[in-house]
Coordinates of C-alpha atoms in Angstrom, one line a residue:
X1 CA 29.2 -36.7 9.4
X2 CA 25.6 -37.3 10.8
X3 CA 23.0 -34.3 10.5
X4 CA 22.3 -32.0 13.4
X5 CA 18.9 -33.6 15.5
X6 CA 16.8 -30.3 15.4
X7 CA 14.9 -30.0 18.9
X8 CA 15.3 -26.3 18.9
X9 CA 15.7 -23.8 16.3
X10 CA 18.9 -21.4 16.0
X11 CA 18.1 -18.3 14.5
X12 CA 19.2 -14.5 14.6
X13 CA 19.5 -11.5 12.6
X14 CA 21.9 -8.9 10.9
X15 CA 23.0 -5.9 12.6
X16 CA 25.4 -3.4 11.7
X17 CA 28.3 -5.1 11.1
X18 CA 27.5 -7.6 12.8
X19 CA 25.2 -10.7 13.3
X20 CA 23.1 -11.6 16.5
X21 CA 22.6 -15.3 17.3
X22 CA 19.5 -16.8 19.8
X23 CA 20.5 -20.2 21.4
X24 CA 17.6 -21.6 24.3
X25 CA 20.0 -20.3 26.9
X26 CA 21.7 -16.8 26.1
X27 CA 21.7 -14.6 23.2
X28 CA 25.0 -12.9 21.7
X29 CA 25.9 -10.5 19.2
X30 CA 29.5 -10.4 17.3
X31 CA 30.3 -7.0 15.5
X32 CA 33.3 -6.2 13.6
X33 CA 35.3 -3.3 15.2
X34 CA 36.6 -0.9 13.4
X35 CA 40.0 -1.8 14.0
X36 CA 39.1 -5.5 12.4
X37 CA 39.0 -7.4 15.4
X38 CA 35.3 -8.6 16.7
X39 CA 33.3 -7.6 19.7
X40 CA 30.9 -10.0 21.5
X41 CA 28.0 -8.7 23.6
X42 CA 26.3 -12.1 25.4
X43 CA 23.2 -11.8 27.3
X44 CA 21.4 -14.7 29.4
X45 CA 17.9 -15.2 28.4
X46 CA 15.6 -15.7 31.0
X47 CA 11.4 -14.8 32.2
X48 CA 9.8 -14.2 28.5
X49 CA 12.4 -15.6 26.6
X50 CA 12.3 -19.4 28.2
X51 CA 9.0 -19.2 29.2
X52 CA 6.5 -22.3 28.6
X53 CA 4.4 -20.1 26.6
X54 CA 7.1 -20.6 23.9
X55 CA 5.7 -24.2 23.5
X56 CA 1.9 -23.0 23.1
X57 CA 0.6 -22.8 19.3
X58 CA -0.7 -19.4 18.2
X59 CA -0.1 -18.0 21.3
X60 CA 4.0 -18.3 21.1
X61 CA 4.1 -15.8 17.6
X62 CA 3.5 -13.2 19.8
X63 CA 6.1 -13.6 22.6
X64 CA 8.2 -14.5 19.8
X65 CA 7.3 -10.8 17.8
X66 CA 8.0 -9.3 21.6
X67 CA 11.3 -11.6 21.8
X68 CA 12.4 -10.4 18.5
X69 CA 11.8 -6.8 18.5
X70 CA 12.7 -6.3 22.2
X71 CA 16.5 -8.5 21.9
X72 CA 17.2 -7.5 18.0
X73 CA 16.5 -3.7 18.9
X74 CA 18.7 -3.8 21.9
X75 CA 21.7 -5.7 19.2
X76 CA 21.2 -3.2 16.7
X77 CA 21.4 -0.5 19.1
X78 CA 24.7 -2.3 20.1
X79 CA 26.1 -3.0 17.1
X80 CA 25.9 0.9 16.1
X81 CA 27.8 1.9 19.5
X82 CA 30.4 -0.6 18.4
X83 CA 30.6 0.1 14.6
X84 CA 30.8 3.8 15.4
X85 CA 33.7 2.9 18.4
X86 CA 31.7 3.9 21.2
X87 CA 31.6 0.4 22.3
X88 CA 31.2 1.3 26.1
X89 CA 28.2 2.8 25.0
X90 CA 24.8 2.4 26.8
X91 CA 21.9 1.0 25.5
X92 CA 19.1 1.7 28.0
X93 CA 15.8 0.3 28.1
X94 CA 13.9 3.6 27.2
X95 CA 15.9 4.3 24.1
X96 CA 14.9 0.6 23.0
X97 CA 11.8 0.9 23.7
X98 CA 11.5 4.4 22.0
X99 CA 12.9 2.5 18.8
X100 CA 10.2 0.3 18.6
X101 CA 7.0 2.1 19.3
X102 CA 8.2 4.4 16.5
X103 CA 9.1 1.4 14.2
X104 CA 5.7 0.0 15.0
X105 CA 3.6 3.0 14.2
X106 CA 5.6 3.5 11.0
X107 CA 5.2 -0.3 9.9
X108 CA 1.8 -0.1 10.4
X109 CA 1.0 3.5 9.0
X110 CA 3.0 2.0 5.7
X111 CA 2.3 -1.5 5.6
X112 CA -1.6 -2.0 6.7
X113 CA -3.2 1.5 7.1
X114 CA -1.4 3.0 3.8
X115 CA -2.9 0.1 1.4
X116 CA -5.9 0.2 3.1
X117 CA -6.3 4.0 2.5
X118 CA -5.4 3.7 -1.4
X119 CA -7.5 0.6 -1.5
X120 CA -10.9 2.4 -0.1
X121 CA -9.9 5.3 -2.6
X122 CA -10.2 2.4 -5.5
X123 CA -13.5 1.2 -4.1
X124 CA -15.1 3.9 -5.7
X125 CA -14.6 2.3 -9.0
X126 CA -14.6 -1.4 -7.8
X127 CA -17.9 -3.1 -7.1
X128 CA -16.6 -6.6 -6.0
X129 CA -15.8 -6.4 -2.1
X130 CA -12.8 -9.0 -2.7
X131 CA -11.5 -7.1 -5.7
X132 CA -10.8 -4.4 -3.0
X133 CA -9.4 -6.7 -1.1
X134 CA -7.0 -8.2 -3.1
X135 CA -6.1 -4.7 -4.3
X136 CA -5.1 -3.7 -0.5
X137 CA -3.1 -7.1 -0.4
X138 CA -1.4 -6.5 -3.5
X139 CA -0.4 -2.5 -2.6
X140 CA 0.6 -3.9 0.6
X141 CA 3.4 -6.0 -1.0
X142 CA 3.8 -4.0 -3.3
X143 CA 5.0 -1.2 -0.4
X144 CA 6.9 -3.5 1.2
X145 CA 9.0 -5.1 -2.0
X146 CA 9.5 -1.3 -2.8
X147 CA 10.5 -0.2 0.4
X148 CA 12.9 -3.1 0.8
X149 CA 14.6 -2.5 -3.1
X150 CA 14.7 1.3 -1.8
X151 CA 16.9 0.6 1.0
X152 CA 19.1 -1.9 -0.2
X153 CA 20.1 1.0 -3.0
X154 CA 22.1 2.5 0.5
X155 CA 25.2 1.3 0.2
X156 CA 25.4 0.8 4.5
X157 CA 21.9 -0.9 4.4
X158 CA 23.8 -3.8 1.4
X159 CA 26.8 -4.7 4.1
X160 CA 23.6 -5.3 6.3
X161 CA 21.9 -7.6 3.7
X162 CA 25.6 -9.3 3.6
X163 CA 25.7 -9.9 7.3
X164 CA 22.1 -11.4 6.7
X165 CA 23.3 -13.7 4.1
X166 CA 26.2 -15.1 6.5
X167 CA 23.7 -15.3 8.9
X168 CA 21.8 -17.5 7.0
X169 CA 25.0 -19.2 5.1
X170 CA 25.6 -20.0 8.9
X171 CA 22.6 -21.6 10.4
X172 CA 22.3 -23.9 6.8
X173 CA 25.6 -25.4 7.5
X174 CA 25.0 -25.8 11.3
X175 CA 21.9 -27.4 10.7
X176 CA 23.3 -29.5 7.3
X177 CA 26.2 -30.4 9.9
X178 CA 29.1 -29.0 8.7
X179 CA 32.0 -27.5 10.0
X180 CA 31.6 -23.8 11.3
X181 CA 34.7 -22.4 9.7
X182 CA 34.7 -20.0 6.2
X183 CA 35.2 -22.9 4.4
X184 CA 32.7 -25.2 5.8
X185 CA 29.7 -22.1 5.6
X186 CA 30.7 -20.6 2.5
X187 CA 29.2 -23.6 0.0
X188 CA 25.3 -22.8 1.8
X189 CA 22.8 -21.0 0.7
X190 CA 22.0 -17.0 1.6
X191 CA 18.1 -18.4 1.8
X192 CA 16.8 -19.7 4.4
X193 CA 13.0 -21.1 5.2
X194 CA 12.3 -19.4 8.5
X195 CA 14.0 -16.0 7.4
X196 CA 11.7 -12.8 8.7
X197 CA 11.4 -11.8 5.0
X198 CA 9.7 -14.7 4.5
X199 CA 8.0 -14.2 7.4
X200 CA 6.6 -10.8 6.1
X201 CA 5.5 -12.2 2.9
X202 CA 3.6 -14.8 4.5
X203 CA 1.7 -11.6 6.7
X204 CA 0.9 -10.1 3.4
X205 CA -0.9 -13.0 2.0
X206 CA -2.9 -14.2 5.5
X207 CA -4.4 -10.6 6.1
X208 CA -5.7 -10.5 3.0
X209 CA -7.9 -13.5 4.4
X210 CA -8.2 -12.0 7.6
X211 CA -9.5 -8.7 6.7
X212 CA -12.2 -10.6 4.5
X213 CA -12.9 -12.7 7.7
X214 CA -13.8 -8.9 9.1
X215 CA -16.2 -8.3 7.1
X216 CA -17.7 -4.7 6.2
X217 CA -18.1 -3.0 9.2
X218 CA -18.3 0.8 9.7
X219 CA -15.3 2.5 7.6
X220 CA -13.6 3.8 11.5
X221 CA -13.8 -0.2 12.3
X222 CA -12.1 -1.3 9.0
X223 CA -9.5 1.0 9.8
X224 CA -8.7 -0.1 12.7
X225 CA -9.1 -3.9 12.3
X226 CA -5.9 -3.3 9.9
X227 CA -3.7 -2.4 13.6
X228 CA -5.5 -4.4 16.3
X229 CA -5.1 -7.7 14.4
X230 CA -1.3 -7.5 13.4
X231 CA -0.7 -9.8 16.3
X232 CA -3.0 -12.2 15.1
X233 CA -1.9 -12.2 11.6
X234 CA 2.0 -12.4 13.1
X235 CA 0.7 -15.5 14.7
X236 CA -1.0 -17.1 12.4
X237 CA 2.3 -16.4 9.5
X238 CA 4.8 -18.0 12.9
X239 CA 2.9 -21.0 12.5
X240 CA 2.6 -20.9 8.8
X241 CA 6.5 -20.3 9.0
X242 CA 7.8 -23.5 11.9
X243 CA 5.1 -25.8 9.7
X244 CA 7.3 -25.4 6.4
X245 CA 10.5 -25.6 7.9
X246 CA 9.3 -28.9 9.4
X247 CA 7.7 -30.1 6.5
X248 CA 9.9 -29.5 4.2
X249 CA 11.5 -32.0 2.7
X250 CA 8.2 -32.2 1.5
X251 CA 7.4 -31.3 -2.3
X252 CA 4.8 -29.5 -1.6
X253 CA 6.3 -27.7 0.7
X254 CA 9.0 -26.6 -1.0
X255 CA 6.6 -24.9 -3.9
X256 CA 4.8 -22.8 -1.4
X257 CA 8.2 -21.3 0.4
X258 CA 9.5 -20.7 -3.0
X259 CA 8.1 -17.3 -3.1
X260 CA 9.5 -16.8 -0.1
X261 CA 12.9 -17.8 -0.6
X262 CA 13.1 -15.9 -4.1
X263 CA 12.1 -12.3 -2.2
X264 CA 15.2 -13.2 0.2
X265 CA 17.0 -12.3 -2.9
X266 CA 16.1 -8.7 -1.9
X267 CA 17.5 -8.7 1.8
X268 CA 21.0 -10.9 1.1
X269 CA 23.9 -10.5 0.0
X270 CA 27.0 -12.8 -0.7
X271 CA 28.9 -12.2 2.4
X272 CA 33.2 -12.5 2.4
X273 CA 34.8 -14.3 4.9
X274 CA 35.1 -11.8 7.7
X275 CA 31.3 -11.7 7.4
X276 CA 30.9 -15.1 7.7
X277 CA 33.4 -15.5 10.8
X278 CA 31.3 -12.8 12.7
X279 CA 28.3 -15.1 11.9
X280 CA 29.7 -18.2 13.4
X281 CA 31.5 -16.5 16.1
X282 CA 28.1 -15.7 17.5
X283 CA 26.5 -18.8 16.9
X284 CA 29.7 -21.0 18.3
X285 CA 28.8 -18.9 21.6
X286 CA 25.2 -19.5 22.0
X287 CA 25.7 -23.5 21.1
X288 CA 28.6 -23.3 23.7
X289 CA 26.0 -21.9 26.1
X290 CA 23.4 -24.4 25.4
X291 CA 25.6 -27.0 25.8
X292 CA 25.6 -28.5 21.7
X293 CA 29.0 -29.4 20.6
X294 CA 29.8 -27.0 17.5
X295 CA 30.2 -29.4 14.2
X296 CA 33.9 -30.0 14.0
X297 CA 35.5 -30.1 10.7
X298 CA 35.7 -33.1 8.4
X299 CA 36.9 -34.0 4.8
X300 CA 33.4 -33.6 3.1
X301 CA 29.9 -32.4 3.5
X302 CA 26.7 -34.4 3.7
X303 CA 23.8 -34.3 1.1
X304 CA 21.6 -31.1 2.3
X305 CA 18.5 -29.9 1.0
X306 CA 18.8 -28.4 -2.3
X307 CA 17.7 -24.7 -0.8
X308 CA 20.6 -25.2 1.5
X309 CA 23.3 -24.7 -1.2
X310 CA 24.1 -22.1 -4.1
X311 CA 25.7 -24.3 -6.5
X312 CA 25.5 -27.5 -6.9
X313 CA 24.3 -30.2 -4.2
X314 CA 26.9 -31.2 -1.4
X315 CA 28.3 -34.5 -1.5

């Protein structure tokens, strides 16, 4: 069995009950009815979504933050109608859109503006300008390690973190090249190297250099240097983020994800086996629209990078 040539990179993310899988040609979204059996939703991607200005450095983290907020809202949106059996359900444009401009103002209110606040309050008895700094970093992960322990205590929000672990469990055997069956995916890992909660980690440690690079402007400025350069800051952490998956096989490598592998712990969850078929049902789809023969099954699995696997190295 010969690994999977990677000239594009599979991704998705949970939903409620459900997983949604990107390919370079469509998108599609499998959520377990109620009733057992599993609903697809497929969408072609076209304009943004296969636009050349995926190809340009430091410019394609933001289409891919618009990509991913944009197609994951309108799948979670989905994946709700379906889980609550109102499948026929519309999701309109407006209500997406609605979503997100609230979930943006919260995320930054908590996760940039909030530490900043408590950080300024601090100053008072800090002298060192990158004491305070660090201090906003570290209240900034701190808000966002609490907030993500505080939702996965919801007993809803942990079948979420199990969809994301069959997510993952999926793409690591597609890309090791094994069979996309329960049996093939269940062996892999629920961790994964370009997973958005690594992703977010990285953000917490590049603004912390960012902000420095800002500098001590008026307080108002500060302020609002902590909202106008999230994009930036997602940009720089998309690059940080395609470098190590590319790189690493590299030792080096792999000690700098590690931290971001081990707060993945947080957001997954050992799926079961209906899990893990919603996972590959989606990701069979998109491969099938893309053209890219699904692996078939064989009598073993191939060596795999030890972050692929839970237990013990494939053979």
């Amino acid at each position: 069995m010969q690994r999977v040539e990677r000239t594009f990179y599979y991704g998705g993310q949970a939903v409620i009950e459900g997983v949604m899988m990107r390919g370079r040609r469509a998108a599609a979204v499998a959520v377990r009815r109620p009733d057992g059996t599993i609903a697809l939703r497929t969408e072609d991607l076209g304009g943004i979504y296969t636009s050349p200005i995926f190809q340009v450095p430091f410019v394609r983290g933001i289409a891919v933050l618009w990509e991913t907020l944009s197609l994951g809202m309108r799948s979670l949106l989905y994946s709700s109608n379906v889980a609550a059996g109102e499948e026929d359900g519309e999701v309109g444009g407006g209500q997406v859109w609605l979503t997100v401009t609230v979930s943006l103002a919260v995320a930054a209110a908590l996760f940039f503006v909030g530490p900043f606040a408590v950080a300024k309050l601090l100053s008072a008895f800090v002298e060192s300008r990158w004491l305070v700094l660090i201090i906003e970093g570290l209240v900034r992960l701190a808000a966002l390690v609490g907030y993500i322990a505080a939702i996965g205590l919801v007993p809803d929000i942990r079948r979420v973190f199990a969809y994301h672990g069959a997510e993952h469990k999926t793409i690591n055997a597609y890309e090791a090249g094994a069979p996309l069956t329960p049996e093939g995916i269940r062996p892999f890992s629920t961790a994964h190297v370009r997973c958005g909660t690594g992703f977010l980690l990285t953000v917490m440690v590049i603004s912390v250099f960012v902000f420095a690079a800002v500098g001590h402007p008026p307080l108002w400025l500060q302020a609002l240097s902590r909202v106008v350069f999230i994009p930036a800051i997602a940009s720089l952490g998309y690059e940080f983020i395609r470098f190590t998956a590319a790189y690493r096989h590299l030792a080096p490598v792999r000690w700098i994800t590690r931290p971001n592998l081990a707060l993945q712990s947080l957001t997954t969850r050992e799926p079961d086996d209906d899990q893990i078929e919603v996972a590959a049902t989606a990701l069979r789809y998109v491969l099938a629209a893309d053209g890219v023969p699904a692996p078939e099954p064989g009598p073993s699995l191939q060596t795999a990078p030890a972050y692929l696997t839970v237990e013990e190295p494939l053979e």
